[in-house]
Amino acid sequence: MTAETYGLISLLPALLAIGLTLVTRQVLLSLFAGIWIGATVLVGWNPAAGAARSLQFVVDNVTATFNVKLLLFTFLIGAMLGMIFLSGGMNALAERIAERIRTRRQAELGTSLLGMTIFVDSYASTMITGSVMRPITDRFDISREKLAYILDSTTSPTASVSVVSTWLGFEVGLIAEQLNTIGVDRSAFLLFLESIPYRFYSLLAIVLVFIVVLAGWDFGPMAKAERRARTEGKVLADNANPLLETQEDDIQTPDHVDPRWWYFAAPIAALVAMTGFSLYYTGGGFGGRSLTDALANAATADSILWASFTGCGVVLAILVGHARIALDEVSDAIFEGFKMVMFPVAVLSLAWSIGAVSQALGVGPYVVAISEGVVTPQLLPAVIFLSAVLISFSIGTSWGTMGIMFPVAIPLGHAIGAPLAPAIAAILTGALFGDHCSPISDTTVMSSMFAASDHVDHVNTQIPYAVLAGVVATGLFLLAGYGVSAFVALPAGVAAVALVAYLLSEELSVEIPSSYDSGAD
């Protein structure tokens, strides 16, 4: 049986997993239930054989080269954080930064700007920004849900449109392959640049973060989370299960150690420097390639793996050489760090697996087949955008969605005479929108992890913001399909997002105490 024949059933694993996750809050069991039902369908509805096939899906995905490197990177980051907690460096740096950050708004704005500044790689940006800013946002009673939202909505959207990032090579490579397929002699990189003004969702998601931060217009479940944090001092809900269990209480800095801010800053700086060096090196930068070409061809997994190992080495040298902490205490801190990341490692492993199950069931071809029946040149960008959203939501990977959509959508657009730049942008930004709404997305998991947020709470509080930006983006793609310039449509979209955010926040303001002010101390 080929994947194309499963039809509507191809959506079942993702929908079941997502529904169970939101209802039961049991992420791991819900994800495995989705894997099992999908595997059972694939083996002819035999539940016992489906269980065996489920385990094989997990094994195959965990042992995939890129994935196993990302898991090892996660474990090394856990070890590094465990050692940093032991050094006391994170609290020392937090105190130093807190001297300059005086309001909640400044803390949120600083987090947003840092998330955008480290635009070379979304994983590294999420890890660094979350680790640096979490103690600061906690100090100002900013909810972990808000921190996770800011991380998720600044790191990946910025990296996806940056001309100097690890996303560039993948995206330009997909464009070049399809230009060759349809026989169009154009520069893939220039077409990538032309698509940036049409990345409506990515750009609106970033803008919305700054609207919410600067104006204080929280709405939906996020407003309730922020009210809880501000009035009760609870950055997490009472029933929260943080995806990253911070172990400060289990990892005590020895009494003889005088914590220094650079105990934290040095390994993070080493990690950032090694990430940049490794991306340049693996991309052939020392072989004569330009910076852009080197990043486009860089080995992302290898680079962040080497960087995390370097960070561990630097903090280990500090603990033993400068802080004079015994090796047995360092070993204990490393294992506590491993414990921190066990849950996100499990979630990532199952999220990859359910995405593979959905692809095996043919969710991509099914959604594309439905879309082809309603496509006209004018509707093409909006239809592609919504198709990418549904696929990304179902399989939990924006890059996987791009790989599915490009071979179908671009030849289709060329055949019916639609402009290529809006169509390409619709794929690239639609994949990101679906990612932001999906609890099985790796970027969503990473944001929850480094914000130390409950994963379900992060998804629930982020969805209204993502949907707002996504609905407006759909309207802008309709305008683009009818020939409206992106430079006209985008400002209208920003105004629409701001207006709706204001109206929604005003509707909830009666429930929020008058003392609620995101700019207050």
Coordinates of C-alpha atoms in Angstrom, one line a residue:
M1 CA 0.0 0.0 0.0
T2 CA 1.5 3.4 -1.0
A3 CA 1.5 6.4 1.2
E4 CA -0.9 8.3 -1.0
T5 CA -3.7 5.9 -0.4
Y6 CA -4.1 6.6 3.4
G7 CA -5.8 9.9 2.8
L8 CA -7.4 11.5 5.8
I9 CA -6.1 8.8 8.1
S10 CA -2.6 10.2 7.6
L11 CA -3.5 13.1 9.9
L12 CA -4.6 10.7 12.7
P13 CA -1.3 10.2 14.5
A14 CA -0.5 13.9 14.9
L15 CA -4.1 14.8 15.8
L16 CA -4.3 12.0 18.3
A17 CA -1.0 12.9 19.9
I18 CA -1.8 16.6 20.1
G19 CA -5.3 16.1 21.4
L20 CA -4.2 13.7 24.1
T21 CA -1.3 16.0 25.1
L22 CA -3.6 19.0 25.5
V23 CA -6.2 16.9 27.4
T24 CA -4.1 14.7 29.6
R25 CA -0.8 16.8 29.8
Q26 CA 1.1 13.5 29.5
V27 CA 3.4 14.4 26.6
L28 CA 5.4 11.2 26.3
L29 CA 2.4 8.8 26.6
S30 CA 0.4 10.9 24.1
L31 CA 3.3 11.0 21.6
F32 CA 3.8 7.3 21.8
A33 CA 0.0 6.7 21.4
G34 CA 0.2 8.7 18.1
I35 CA 3.2 6.7 16.9
W36 CA 1.5 3.4 17.8
I37 CA -1.8 4.2 16.0
G38 CA 0.1 5.3 12.9
A39 CA 2.3 2.3 12.9
T40 CA -0.7 0.0 13.4
V41 CA -2.3 1.5 10.3
L42 CA 0.9 0.9 8.4
V43 CA 1.0 -2.8 9.3
G44 CA -2.6 -3.5 8.4
W45 CA -4.3 -2.6 11.7
N46 CA -2.5 -5.3 13.7
P47 CA -2.0 -3.7 17.2
A48 CA 0.8 -6.1 18.3
A49 CA 2.7 -5.7 15.0
G50 CA 2.0 -1.9 15.3
A51 CA 3.8 -1.9 18.7
A52 CA 6.8 -3.5 17.2
R53 CA 6.8 -1.1 14.3
S54 CA 6.5 1.8 16.7
L55 CA 9.7 0.8 18.5
Q56 CA 11.5 0.5 15.2
F57 CA 10.4 4.0 14.2
V58 CA 11.9 5.3 17.5
V59 CA 15.1 3.4 17.0
D60 CA 15.5 4.6 13.4
N61 CA 14.9 8.2 14.3
V62 CA 17.1 8.3 17.4
T63 CA 20.0 6.7 15.5
A64 CA 19.7 9.0 12.5
T65 CA 23.0 10.9 12.2
F66 CA 21.7 14.4 12.6
N67 CA 19.3 13.4 15.4
V68 CA 21.9 11.5 17.5
K69 CA 24.2 14.5 17.3
L70 CA 21.5 16.8 18.4
L71 CA 20.7 14.5 21.3
L72 CA 24.4 14.4 22.3
F73 CA 24.5 18.2 22.0
T74 CA 21.5 18.3 24.4
F75 CA 23.3 16.0 27.0
L76 CA 26.4 18.1 26.8
I77 CA 24.4 21.3 27.3
G78 CA 22.9 19.6 30.4
A79 CA 26.4 18.8 31.7
M80 CA 27.6 22.3 31.0
L81 CA 24.6 23.8 32.8
G82 CA 25.1 21.5 35.8
M83 CA 28.7 22.6 36.1
I84 CA 27.7 26.3 35.7
F85 CA 25.1 25.8 38.5
L86 CA 27.9 24.3 40.7
S87 CA 30.1 27.4 40.0
G88 CA 27.4 29.9 41.0
G89 CA 28.3 31.8 37.9
M90 CA 24.7 32.1 36.5
N91 CA 23.4 33.8 39.7
A92 CA 26.5 36.1 39.8
L93 CA 25.9 37.2 36.2
A94 CA 22.2 37.6 36.8
E95 CA 22.9 39.9 39.7
R96 CA 25.3 41.9 37.5
I97 CA 22.8 42.2 34.6
A98 CA 20.0 43.0 37.0
E99 CA 21.8 46.1 38.1
R100 CA 21.2 47.5 34.6
I101 CA 17.7 46.1 34.0
R102 CA 15.2 47.9 36.2
T103 CA 11.8 46.9 34.8
R104 CA 9.9 43.9 33.5
R105 CA 9.7 45.6 30.1
Q106 CA 13.4 46.0 29.9
A107 CA 13.9 42.3 30.9
E108 CA 11.5 41.2 28.1
L109 CA 13.0 43.6 25.6
G110 CA 16.5 42.4 26.4
T111 CA 15.4 38.8 25.9
S112 CA 13.8 39.6 22.5
L113 CA 16.9 41.5 21.3
L114 CA 19.3 38.8 22.4
G115 CA 17.2 36.1 20.7
M116 CA 17.4 38.1 17.4
T117 CA 21.1 39.0 17.8
I118 CA 22.3 35.4 17.8
F119 CA 20.8 34.8 14.3
V120 CA 23.4 32.4 13.0
D121 CA 21.6 29.3 14.4
S122 CA 18.2 29.0 15.9
Y123 CA 19.2 26.1 18.3
A124 CA 22.2 28.0 19.6
S125 CA 20.2 31.2 20.0
T126 CA 17.5 29.4 21.9
M127 CA 19.9 27.8 24.3
I128 CA 22.1 30.8 24.9
T129 CA 19.2 33.3 25.2
G130 CA 17.2 31.1 27.5
S131 CA 20.1 30.2 29.8
V132 CA 21.3 33.9 30.1
M133 CA 17.9 35.5 30.5
R134 CA 15.9 33.0 32.6
P135 CA 17.4 34.1 36.0
I136 CA 16.7 37.8 35.0
T137 CA 13.1 37.2 33.9
D138 CA 12.5 35.1 37.0
R139 CA 13.7 38.0 39.1
F140 CA 11.1 40.3 37.6
D141 CA 8.3 37.7 37.9
I142 CA 7.9 37.2 34.2
S143 CA 6.2 33.9 33.6
R144 CA 8.1 31.0 32.0
E145 CA 5.4 30.8 29.4
K146 CA 6.2 34.4 28.3
L147 CA 9.9 33.6 28.2
A148 CA 9.3 30.5 26.1
Y149 CA 7.1 32.5 23.7
I150 CA 9.7 35.2 23.3
L151 CA 12.4 32.5 22.6
D152 CA 10.3 30.6 20.1
S153 CA 9.1 33.7 18.2
T154 CA 12.4 35.5 17.9
T155 CA 15.1 32.8 17.3
S156 CA 13.7 30.7 14.4
P157 CA 11.9 33.5 12.6
T158 CA 15.0 35.6 12.6
A159 CA 17.3 32.7 11.5
S160 CA 14.9 31.8 8.8
V161 CA 15.1 35.2 7.0
S162 CA 18.8 35.9 7.8
V163 CA 21.3 35.9 4.9
V164 CA 23.9 34.7 7.4
S165 CA 22.5 31.6 9.1
T166 CA 22.4 27.8 9.1
W167 CA 19.0 28.0 7.5
L168 CA 20.3 29.7 4.4
G169 CA 22.0 26.7 2.8
F170 CA 19.0 24.4 3.2
E171 CA 16.5 27.0 1.9
V172 CA 18.7 28.1 -1.0
G173 CA 19.4 24.5 -1.9
L174 CA 15.7 23.6 -2.1
I175 CA 15.1 26.7 -4.3
A176 CA 18.1 25.8 -6.6
E177 CA 16.9 22.2 -7.0
Q178 CA 13.4 23.3 -8.2
L179 CA 14.7 26.0 -10.5
N180 CA 16.8 23.3 -12.2
T181 CA 13.7 21.0 -12.3
I182 CA 11.5 23.5 -14.0
G183 CA 14.3 24.7 -16.3
V184 CA 14.4 28.3 -15.1
D185 CA 17.8 30.0 -15.3
R186 CA 17.8 32.3 -12.2
S187 CA 20.0 32.8 -9.2
A188 CA 18.6 30.8 -6.2
F189 CA 20.1 33.2 -3.8
L190 CA 18.6 36.2 -5.4
L191 CA 15.2 34.5 -5.4
F192 CA 15.7 33.8 -1.7
L193 CA 16.3 37.5 -1.2
E194 CA 13.2 38.4 -3.2
S195 CA 11.1 36.1 -1.0
I196 CA 12.1 37.8 2.3
P197 CA 9.5 40.6 2.1
Y198 CA 6.8 38.0 1.5
R199 CA 7.7 36.0 4.6
F200 CA 4.6 37.4 6.2
Y201 CA 4.2 35.1 9.1
S202 CA 7.9 35.2 10.2
L203 CA 8.0 39.0 10.0
L204 CA 4.7 39.5 11.8
A205 CA 5.6 37.0 14.5
I206 CA 8.7 39.0 15.3
V207 CA 6.8 42.3 15.2
L208 CA 4.1 40.9 17.4
V209 CA 6.7 40.1 20.1
F210 CA 7.8 43.7 20.3
I211 CA 4.2 44.9 20.2
V212 CA 3.4 42.7 23.2
V213 CA 6.6 43.5 25.0
L214 CA 6.5 47.3 24.5
A215 CA 2.8 47.9 24.8
G216 CA 2.1 45.2 27.4
W217 CA -0.8 43.8 25.3
D218 CA -0.9 40.2 26.5
F219 CA -4.1 38.3 25.8
G220 CA -5.5 34.8 26.0
P221 CA -3.9 32.2 28.3
M222 CA -0.7 34.3 28.3
A223 CA -2.5 37.2 30.1
K224 CA -3.6 34.8 32.8
A225 CA -0.1 33.4 33.1
E226 CA 1.4 36.9 33.4
R227 CA -1.2 37.9 36.0
R228 CA -0.3 34.9 38.1
A229 CA 3.4 35.6 37.9
R230 CA 3.0 39.3 38.7
T231 CA 0.4 39.1 41.5
E232 CA 1.5 35.8 43.1
G233 CA 5.1 35.7 42.2
K234 CA 4.7 32.3 40.5
V235 CA 6.6 32.0 37.2
L236 CA 5.2 28.5 36.8
A237 CA 1.7 27.3 37.3
D238 CA 1.0 25.1 40.4
N239 CA 0.5 22.0 38.2
A240 CA 3.4 22.8 35.8
N241 CA 6.0 20.2 34.8
P242 CA 9.0 22.2 33.5
L243 CA 10.6 20.5 30.5
L244 CA 14.0 21.4 31.9
E245 CA 14.1 20.8 35.6
T246 CA 16.6 23.4 36.9
Q247 CA 18.6 21.8 39.6
E248 CA 19.9 24.8 41.6
D249 CA 18.6 23.2 44.8
D250 CA 20.3 19.9 44.1
I251 CA 23.6 21.5 42.9
Q252 CA 25.0 23.7 45.7
T253 CA 28.0 25.9 45.2
P254 CA 30.7 24.9 47.8
D255 CA 31.1 27.5 50.6
H256 CA 34.7 28.2 49.8
V257 CA 33.8 29.4 46.2
D258 CA 33.4 33.1 45.5
P259 CA 31.1 33.0 42.4
R260 CA 32.2 35.2 39.5
W261 CA 30.1 36.4 36.7
W262 CA 32.6 35.1 34.1
Y263 CA 32.2 31.5 35.4
F264 CA 29.0 31.6 33.3
A265 CA 30.1 34.1 30.6
A266 CA 33.3 32.3 29.7
P267 CA 31.8 28.9 28.7
I268 CA 28.9 30.7 26.9
A269 CA 31.4 32.9 25.0
A270 CA 33.4 29.8 24.1
L271 CA 30.3 28.1 22.9
V272 CA 29.3 31.0 20.7
A273 CA 32.8 31.4 19.3
M274 CA 33.2 27.7 18.6
T275 CA 29.8 27.6 16.9
G276 CA 30.8 30.4 14.5
F277 CA 34.2 28.9 13.9
S278 CA 32.8 25.4 13.3
L279 CA 30.1 26.7 10.9
Y280 CA 32.7 28.6 8.9
Y281 CA 35.1 25.6 8.9
T282 CA 32.6 22.9 8.0
G283 CA 31.2 25.1 5.3
G284 CA 34.6 25.4 3.6
G285 CA 35.3 29.0 4.7
F286 CA 39.0 28.2 5.0
G287 CA 38.9 26.7 1.6
G288 CA 38.2 29.9 -0.2
R289 CA 34.4 30.1 0.1
S290 CA 32.7 33.4 1.1
L291 CA 31.1 33.8 4.5
T292 CA 27.6 33.4 3.0
D293 CA 28.6 30.3 1.0
A294 CA 30.3 28.8 4.0
L295 CA 27.3 29.2 6.2
A296 CA 25.1 27.9 3.4
N297 CA 27.1 24.6 3.3
A298 CA 27.9 24.3 7.0
A299 CA 27.3 21.1 9.0
T300 CA 25.0 22.5 11.7
A301 CA 24.9 19.3 13.9
D302 CA 28.6 18.9 14.0
S303 CA 29.1 22.6 14.7
I304 CA 26.8 22.8 17.7
L305 CA 28.1 19.5 19.0
W306 CA 31.8 20.7 18.9
A307 CA 30.7 24.0 20.5
S308 CA 28.8 22.3 23.4
F309 CA 31.9 20.1 24.0
T310 CA 34.1 23.2 24.1
G311 CA 31.8 24.9 26.5
C312 CA 32.0 21.9 28.8
G313 CA 35.8 21.9 28.6
V314 CA 36.0 25.6 29.5
V315 CA 33.7 25.4 32.5
L316 CA 35.4 22.2 33.7
A317 CA 38.8 24.0 33.6
I318 CA 37.3 26.9 35.6
L319 CA 35.8 24.7 38.2
V320 CA 39.0 22.7 38.8
G321 CA 41.7 25.3 38.0
H322 CA 40.2 28.6 39.4
A323 CA 37.3 27.7 41.8
R324 CA 39.2 24.7 43.2
I325 CA 36.2 22.4 43.3
A326 CA 36.8 18.7 43.8
L327 CA 36.3 16.4 40.9
D328 CA 33.8 14.2 42.7
E329 CA 31.5 17.3 43.2
V330 CA 32.0 18.2 39.5
S331 CA 31.0 14.6 38.5
D332 CA 27.9 14.8 40.6
A333 CA 27.0 18.2 38.9
I334 CA 27.5 16.7 35.5
F335 CA 25.1 13.8 36.3
E336 CA 22.6 16.3 37.7
G337 CA 22.9 18.1 34.4
F338 CA 22.1 14.9 32.5
K339 CA 19.0 14.5 34.6
M340 CA 17.8 18.0 33.6
V341 CA 17.7 17.1 30.0
M342 CA 16.4 13.5 30.1
F343 CA 12.8 14.6 29.6
P344 CA 13.4 16.9 26.6
V345 CA 15.6 14.2 25.1
A346 CA 12.7 11.7 25.4
V347 CA 10.2 14.3 23.9
L348 CA 12.5 15.1 21.0
S349 CA 13.0 11.4 20.2
L350 CA 9.2 10.7 20.2
A351 CA 8.5 13.9 18.3
W352 CA 10.9 12.9 15.5
S353 CA 9.3 9.5 15.4
I354 CA 5.7 10.6 15.1
G355 CA 6.8 13.0 12.3
A356 CA 8.3 10.0 10.5
V357 CA 5.1 8.0 11.0
S358 CA 3.0 10.8 9.5
Q359 CA 5.3 11.0 6.5
A360 CA 5.1 7.3 6.0
L361 CA 1.3 7.6 6.0
G362 CA 1.7 10.2 3.2
V363 CA 0.4 13.3 5.0
G364 CA 2.4 15.6 2.7
P365 CA 1.0 14.1 -0.6
Y366 CA -2.5 14.0 0.8
V367 CA -2.5 17.7 1.8
V368 CA -0.9 18.7 -1.5
A369 CA -3.4 16.7 -3.5
I370 CA -6.3 18.5 -1.7
S371 CA -4.6 21.9 -2.4
E372 CA -4.1 21.2 -6.1
G373 CA -7.8 21.0 -6.6
V374 CA -8.5 24.6 -5.6
V375 CA -5.4 26.4 -6.9
T376 CA -5.5 29.3 -9.2
P377 CA -2.6 31.7 -9.8
Q378 CA -4.3 34.2 -7.5
L379 CA -5.0 31.7 -4.7
L380 CA -1.7 29.8 -5.0
P381 CA 0.3 31.7 -2.3
A382 CA -2.4 31.4 0.3
V383 CA -3.1 27.8 -0.5
I384 CA 0.6 26.9 -0.3
F385 CA 0.9 28.7 3.0
L386 CA -2.1 26.9 4.5
S387 CA -0.8 23.5 3.2
A388 CA 2.6 24.1 4.7
V389 CA 1.0 25.0 8.0
L390 CA -1.0 21.8 8.1
I391 CA 1.9 19.6 7.1
S392 CA 4.3 21.3 9.6
F393 CA 1.7 21.0 12.4
S394 CA 1.3 17.3 11.7
I395 CA 4.9 16.3 11.3
G396 CA 6.5 18.8 13.7
T397 CA 9.4 19.9 11.5
S398 CA 9.6 23.0 9.4
W399 CA 12.6 21.7 7.4
G400 CA 10.8 18.4 6.7
T401 CA 7.7 20.4 5.5
M402 CA 9.9 22.5 3.2
G403 CA 11.3 19.3 1.7
I404 CA 7.8 17.9 1.1
M405 CA 6.3 21.1 -0.4
F406 CA 9.0 22.4 -2.7
P407 CA 8.9 19.5 -5.3
V408 CA 5.2 19.9 -5.7
A409 CA 4.4 23.6 -5.1
I410 CA 7.1 25.3 -7.2
P411 CA 6.5 23.2 -10.4
L412 CA 2.8 23.8 -9.9
G413 CA 3.3 27.5 -9.6
H414 CA 5.5 27.6 -12.6
A415 CA 3.0 25.6 -14.7
I416 CA 0.1 28.0 -13.9
G417 CA 2.1 31.2 -14.3
A418 CA 2.2 32.3 -10.7
P419 CA 5.1 34.5 -9.4
L420 CA 7.7 32.3 -7.7
A421 CA 8.9 34.6 -4.9
P422 CA 5.5 34.7 -3.0
A423 CA 5.1 30.9 -3.6
I424 CA 8.6 30.2 -2.1
A425 CA 7.9 32.6 0.8
A426 CA 4.6 30.8 1.5
I427 CA 6.4 27.5 1.9
L428 CA 9.2 28.8 4.1
T429 CA 7.1 30.9 6.4
G430 CA 4.1 28.5 6.5
A431 CA 6.3 25.7 7.7
L432 CA 7.4 28.0 10.6
F433 CA 3.8 28.8 11.5
G434 CA 2.9 25.2 11.8
D435 CA 6.0 24.6 13.9
H436 CA 4.9 27.3 16.3
C437 CA 1.5 25.7 16.9
S438 CA 2.6 22.1 17.2
P439 CA 3.6 20.5 20.5
I440 CA 5.6 17.9 18.6
S441 CA 7.9 20.5 16.9
D442 CA 11.6 20.3 17.9
T443 CA 11.9 24.1 18.0
T444 CA 8.9 24.3 20.3
V445 CA 10.4 21.6 22.5
M446 CA 13.8 23.5 22.6
S447 CA 12.1 26.7 23.6
S448 CA 10.2 25.0 26.4
M449 CA 13.4 23.3 27.5
F450 CA 15.6 26.4 27.8
A451 CA 12.9 28.5 29.3
A452 CA 12.3 25.7 31.8
S453 CA 8.6 26.0 31.0
D454 CA 5.9 23.4 31.1
H455 CA 5.6 22.3 27.5
V456 CA 1.8 22.1 27.3
D457 CA 1.5 25.6 28.9
H458 CA 4.0 27.0 26.4
V459 CA 2.0 25.6 23.5
N460 CA -1.3 26.8 24.9
T461 CA -0.1 30.3 25.6
Q462 CA 1.7 30.7 22.3
I463 CA -1.0 29.4 20.0
P464 CA -3.2 32.6 20.2
Y465 CA -0.2 34.8 19.2
A466 CA 0.8 32.4 16.4
V467 CA -2.8 32.2 15.1
L468 CA -3.2 36.0 15.1
A469 CA 0.0 36.4 13.0
G470 CA -0.9 33.4 10.8
V471 CA -4.5 34.6 10.1
V472 CA -3.2 38.0 9.1
A473 CA -0.4 36.4 7.0
T474 CA -3.1 34.4 5.1
G475 CA -4.8 37.6 4.2
L476 CA -1.6 39.1 3.0
F477 CA -0.8 36.1 0.8
L478 CA -4.3 36.6 -0.8
L479 CA -3.4 40.2 -1.5
A480 CA 0.0 39.1 -2.9
G481 CA -1.7 36.6 -5.1
Y482 CA -3.7 39.4 -6.7
G483 CA -0.6 41.5 -7.3
V484 CA -0.3 43.7 -4.2
S485 CA 3.3 44.5 -3.4
A486 CA 4.7 43.1 -0.3
F487 CA 5.9 46.6 0.7
V488 CA 2.2 47.6 0.7
A489 CA 0.8 44.5 2.2
L490 CA 3.2 44.1 5.1
P491 CA 2.6 47.5 6.8
A492 CA -1.1 46.8 6.5
G493 CA -0.5 43.5 8.2
V494 CA 1.5 45.1 11.0
A495 CA -1.3 47.5 11.6
A496 CA -3.9 44.7 11.7
V497 CA -1.8 42.6 14.1
A498 CA -1.4 45.6 16.4
L499 CA -5.1 46.5 16.3
V500 CA -6.3 43.0 17.1
A501 CA -3.7 42.6 19.9
Y502 CA -4.9 45.8 21.4
L503 CA -8.6 44.8 21.1
L504 CA -8.0 41.4 22.6
S505 CA -5.9 42.8 25.5
E506 CA -8.5 45.4 26.2
E507 CA -11.2 42.7 26.4
L508 CA -9.2 40.9 29.1
S509 CA -8.2 44.0 30.9
V510 CA -11.2 43.9 33.2
E511 CA -9.9 40.6 34.6
I512 CA -6.4 41.9 35.3
P513 CA -5.7 44.0 38.3
S514 CA -5.1 47.6 37.7
S515 CA -1.5 47.2 39.0
Y516 CA -0.7 45.1 36.0
D517 CA 1.8 47.1 33.9
S518 CA 4.5 45.4 31.9
G519 CA 6.7 48.4 32.4
A520 CA 6.4 48.6 36.2
D521 CA 9.1 47.5 38.5

